[in-house]
Amino acid sequence: MRVLVIGSGAREHALVLAAAEDPAVTALACAPGNAGTAAVSEQLGVDAVDPDSVTKLAVGWKADLVVVGPEVPLVAGVADAVRAANIACFGPSAAAARIEGSKAFAKDVMAKANVPTAHAEVVDNPAHLDAALARFGPTWVVKDDGLAAGKGVVVTTDFDVARKHALMLLDGGHPVLLETFLDGPEASLFCFVDGHTVVPLLPAQDFKRVGDGDAGPNTGGMGAYAPLPWTPKGFVKEVVAKVIQPVVDELVARDSSFSGLLYAGLILTADGPQVIEFNCRFGDPETQVVLALLRTPLAGLLYATATGTLAKHPPLEWDQGSAVTVVIAADGYPGKPHTGDVIAGGEAEGVLHAGTRRRDDGAIVSSGGRVLSVVGVGDTLKAARKQAYARVEKVHLAGSHHRTDIAQRAARGEIATPVAK
Ligand code: AMP
Ligand code: GLY
């Protein structure tokens, strides 16, 4: 099987590494990729968000399977175009990708499917903002109703901060979504979905804030771990039954059936798991830890998803231990990152690349905000943390920063879901 992965983050590096280990894979390419993916796969140029560009590349390279990593190409219809050229594609149609691309669409689907989620209101007129804010908060949750790479959300107890963020979004022509604040620990659950059949992966937790102790602004994700030792028994089954399957069925009913990876971002409240968002693709950085533990050959699984044959696929097999990833970010991130700095130790084991490129002189340099995602595994969460942080210590990038508390509270047994009042 000739497999072409589209994207250039650490998620794609993890996908390429896992696919490379699948004996069914005869050729592997990544476009546009980064310095890390270039070490394990053929590197090809593409305009990843342009359906024609991706399709031409896939046809020319004779791909048997195209795997689309990021959401923007999916929302733009890349998977539709690839499939129209008779090539299997892992990733939903543009119609189904609206589950991530439009928060209002996702809310509408959830309401129809009876899926537990925060109450929300869309505000598109600044004149209605103050009255709407008065119906929420404190705490206020203010979101951009569109793709914002995890950075369009402000959660605050300060009315003025909430109002200012909403006005900034409205000024930019973006409708604003106000939501009820949900209290509890977060979990990400990824599921393979081939239109009808749902196969869940291990649950993971992402760390969205830039600083230790969840301080500072939201980012694309600063670290993750899997599995989650603190989730209640039957958690995955419950989420599949109450959240994923009803949404999958509702999308079929709307003639927008979902094929690819459906990712539920959840908060485990006292009233049970509630959805904060859906994504239409693998999450980053959770993919780096989930795939580190997956034993089942990945490419076959992605192909079964893309071709509607998941029901016939054998059950997934997992390593028994835990995995932790720590993101090393460039100076300035999540604001404008400093780029072009030389990375030392970037080719060591467990070091996945995101914003990196190889300079003409052979040096690996930073080229984005999230630069590396360093993965450690171990029999316990504590051991996996230890390995991840030992590996982080061996990497050097001037001015970089990372969180030092990824998976710490979980490893200490300090996370619990709130108890119903
Ligand atoms: P989102 O982009 O919708 O995933 O939101 C980014 C982050 O904001 C989430 O990971 C949560 O930490 C937080 N968040 C979003 N919605 C809510 C909510 N309704 N209640 C509490 N926290 C939220
Ligand atoms: N881990 C967050 C995301 O991929 O959106």
PDB file of C-alpha atoms and ligand atoms in Angstrom, residues 103 107 117-119 139-144 146 148-155 177-184 186 206-209 218-219 263 265-267 275-279, ligand 1:
ATOM      1  CA  LYS A 103     -19.491  25.312  16.227  1.00  0.00           C
ATOM      2  CA  LYS A 107     -24.427  22.405  18.446  1.00  0.00           C
ATOM      3  CA  THR A 117     -23.134  19.671  25.928  1.00  0.00           C
ATOM      4  CA  ALA A 118     -22.910  23.187  27.331  1.00  0.00           C
ATOM      5  CA  HIS A 119     -25.822  25.493  26.626  1.00  0.00           C
ATOM      6  CA  THR A 139     -17.473  32.166  34.602  1.00  0.00           C
ATOM      7  CA  TRP A 140     -17.776  33.268  30.957  1.00  0.00           C
ATOM      8  CA  VAL A 141     -16.801  31.072  28.007  1.00  0.00           C
ATOM      9  CA  VAL A 142     -16.424  33.110  24.807  1.00  0.00           C
ATOM     10  CA  LYS A 143     -15.631  31.352  21.518  1.00  0.00           C
ATOM     11  CA  ASP A 144     -15.022  32.173  17.877  1.00  0.00           C
ATOM     12  CA  GLY A 146     -15.134  28.996  13.289  1.00  0.00           C
ATOM     13  CA  ALA A 148      -9.301  29.095  15.409  1.00  0.00           C
ATOM     14  CA  ALA A 149      -6.675  26.391  16.115  1.00  0.00           C
ATOM     15  CA  GLY A 150      -7.761  26.214  19.760  1.00  0.00           C
ATOM     16  CA  LYS A 151      -6.863  29.841  20.310  1.00  0.00           C
ATOM     17  CA  GLY A 152     -10.227  31.551  19.762  1.00  0.00           C
ATOM     18  CA  VAL A 153     -11.532  30.640  23.216  1.00  0.00           C
ATOM     19  CA  VAL A 154     -11.429  32.753  26.362  1.00  0.00           C
ATOM     20  CA  VAL A 155     -12.581  31.308  29.684  1.00  0.00           C
ATOM     21  CA  LEU A 177     -20.509  31.710  20.722  1.00  0.00           C
ATOM     22  CA  LEU A 178     -21.224  32.119  24.443  1.00  0.00           C
ATOM     23  CA  GLU A 179     -21.341  28.916  26.492  1.00  0.00           C
ATOM     24  CA  THR A 180     -22.206  27.745  29.981  1.00  0.00           C
ATOM     25  CA  PHE A 181     -19.031  27.011  31.944  1.00  0.00           C
ATOM     26  CA  LEU A 182     -18.508  23.277  32.524  1.00  0.00           C
ATOM     27  CA  ASP A 183     -16.588  22.245  35.619  1.00  0.00           C
ATOM     28  CA  GLY A 184     -14.409  19.124  35.712  1.00  0.00           C
ATOM     29  CA  GLU A 186     -11.015  17.326  30.376  1.00  0.00           C
ATOM     30  CA  ASP A 206      -4.364  17.577  26.427  1.00  0.00           C
ATOM     31  CA  PHE A 207      -2.907  20.644  28.187  1.00  0.00           C
ATOM     32  CA  LYS A 208      -4.205  23.707  26.377  1.00  0.00           C
ATOM     33  CA  ARG A 209      -2.795  26.564  28.458  1.00  0.00           C
ATOM     34  CA  ASN A 218      -4.754  28.852  25.313  1.00  0.00           C
ATOM     35  CA  THR A 219      -2.456  27.247  22.758  1.00  0.00           C
ATOM     36  CA  TYR A 263     -12.583  13.466  18.170  1.00  0.00           C
ATOM     37  CA  GLY A 265     -13.384  17.036  23.505  1.00  0.00           C
ATOM     38  CA  LEU A 266     -15.153  16.337  26.795  1.00  0.00           C
ATOM     39  CA  ILE A 267     -15.444  17.687  30.311  1.00  0.00           C
ATOM     40  CA  VAL A 275     -19.010  17.760  24.953  1.00  0.00           C
ATOM     41  CA  ILE A 276     -17.026  20.971  24.587  1.00  0.00           C
ATOM     42  CA  GLU A 277     -16.170  20.448  20.958  1.00  0.00           C
ATOM     43  CA  PHE A 278     -15.816  17.983  18.128  1.00  0.00           C
ATOM     44  CA  ASN A 279     -12.843  17.800  15.831  1.00  0.00           C
TER      45      ASN A 279
HETATM   46  P1  AMP B   1     -12.321  24.576  22.453  1.00  0.00           P
HETATM   47  O1  AMP B   1     -11.513  25.266  21.388  1.00  0.00           O
HETATM   48  O2  AMP B   1     -13.795  24.706  22.254  1.00  0.00           O
HETATM   49  O3  AMP B   1     -11.861  23.172  22.649  1.00  0.00           O
HETATM   50  O4  AMP B   1     -11.949  25.267  23.837  1.00  0.00           O
HETATM   51  C1  AMP B   1     -10.617  25.380  24.256  1.00  0.00           C
HETATM   52  C2  AMP B   1     -10.539  25.155  25.742  1.00  0.00           C
HETATM   53  O5  AMP B   1     -11.355  26.062  26.463  1.00  0.00           O
HETATM   54  C3  AMP B   1     -11.026  23.788  26.171  1.00  0.00           C
HETATM   55  O6  AMP B   1     -10.044  22.821  26.066  1.00  0.00           O
HETATM   56  C4  AMP B   1     -11.419  24.037  27.617  1.00  0.00           C
HETATM   57  O7  AMP B   1     -10.289  24.024  28.443  1.00  0.00           O
HETATM   58  C5  AMP B   1     -11.959  25.413  27.579  1.00  0.00           C
HETATM   59  N1  AMP B   1     -13.421  25.388  27.410  1.00  0.00           N
HETATM   60  C6  AMP B   1     -14.099  25.421  26.257  1.00  0.00           C
HETATM   61  N2  AMP B   1     -15.420  25.379  26.459  1.00  0.00           N
HETATM   62  C7  AMP B   1     -15.610  25.314  27.788  1.00  0.00           C
HETATM   63  C8  AMP B   1     -16.774  25.269  28.630  1.00  0.00           C
HETATM   64  N3  AMP B   1     -18.024  25.310  28.139  1.00  0.00           N
HETATM   65  N4  AMP B   1     -16.574  25.198  29.959  1.00  0.00           N
HETATM   66  C9  AMP B   1     -15.335  25.174  30.479  1.00  0.00           C
HETATM   67  N5  AMP B   1     -14.198  25.246  29.748  1.00  0.00           N
HETATM   68  C10 AMP B   1     -14.327  25.316  28.410  1.00  0.00           C
END
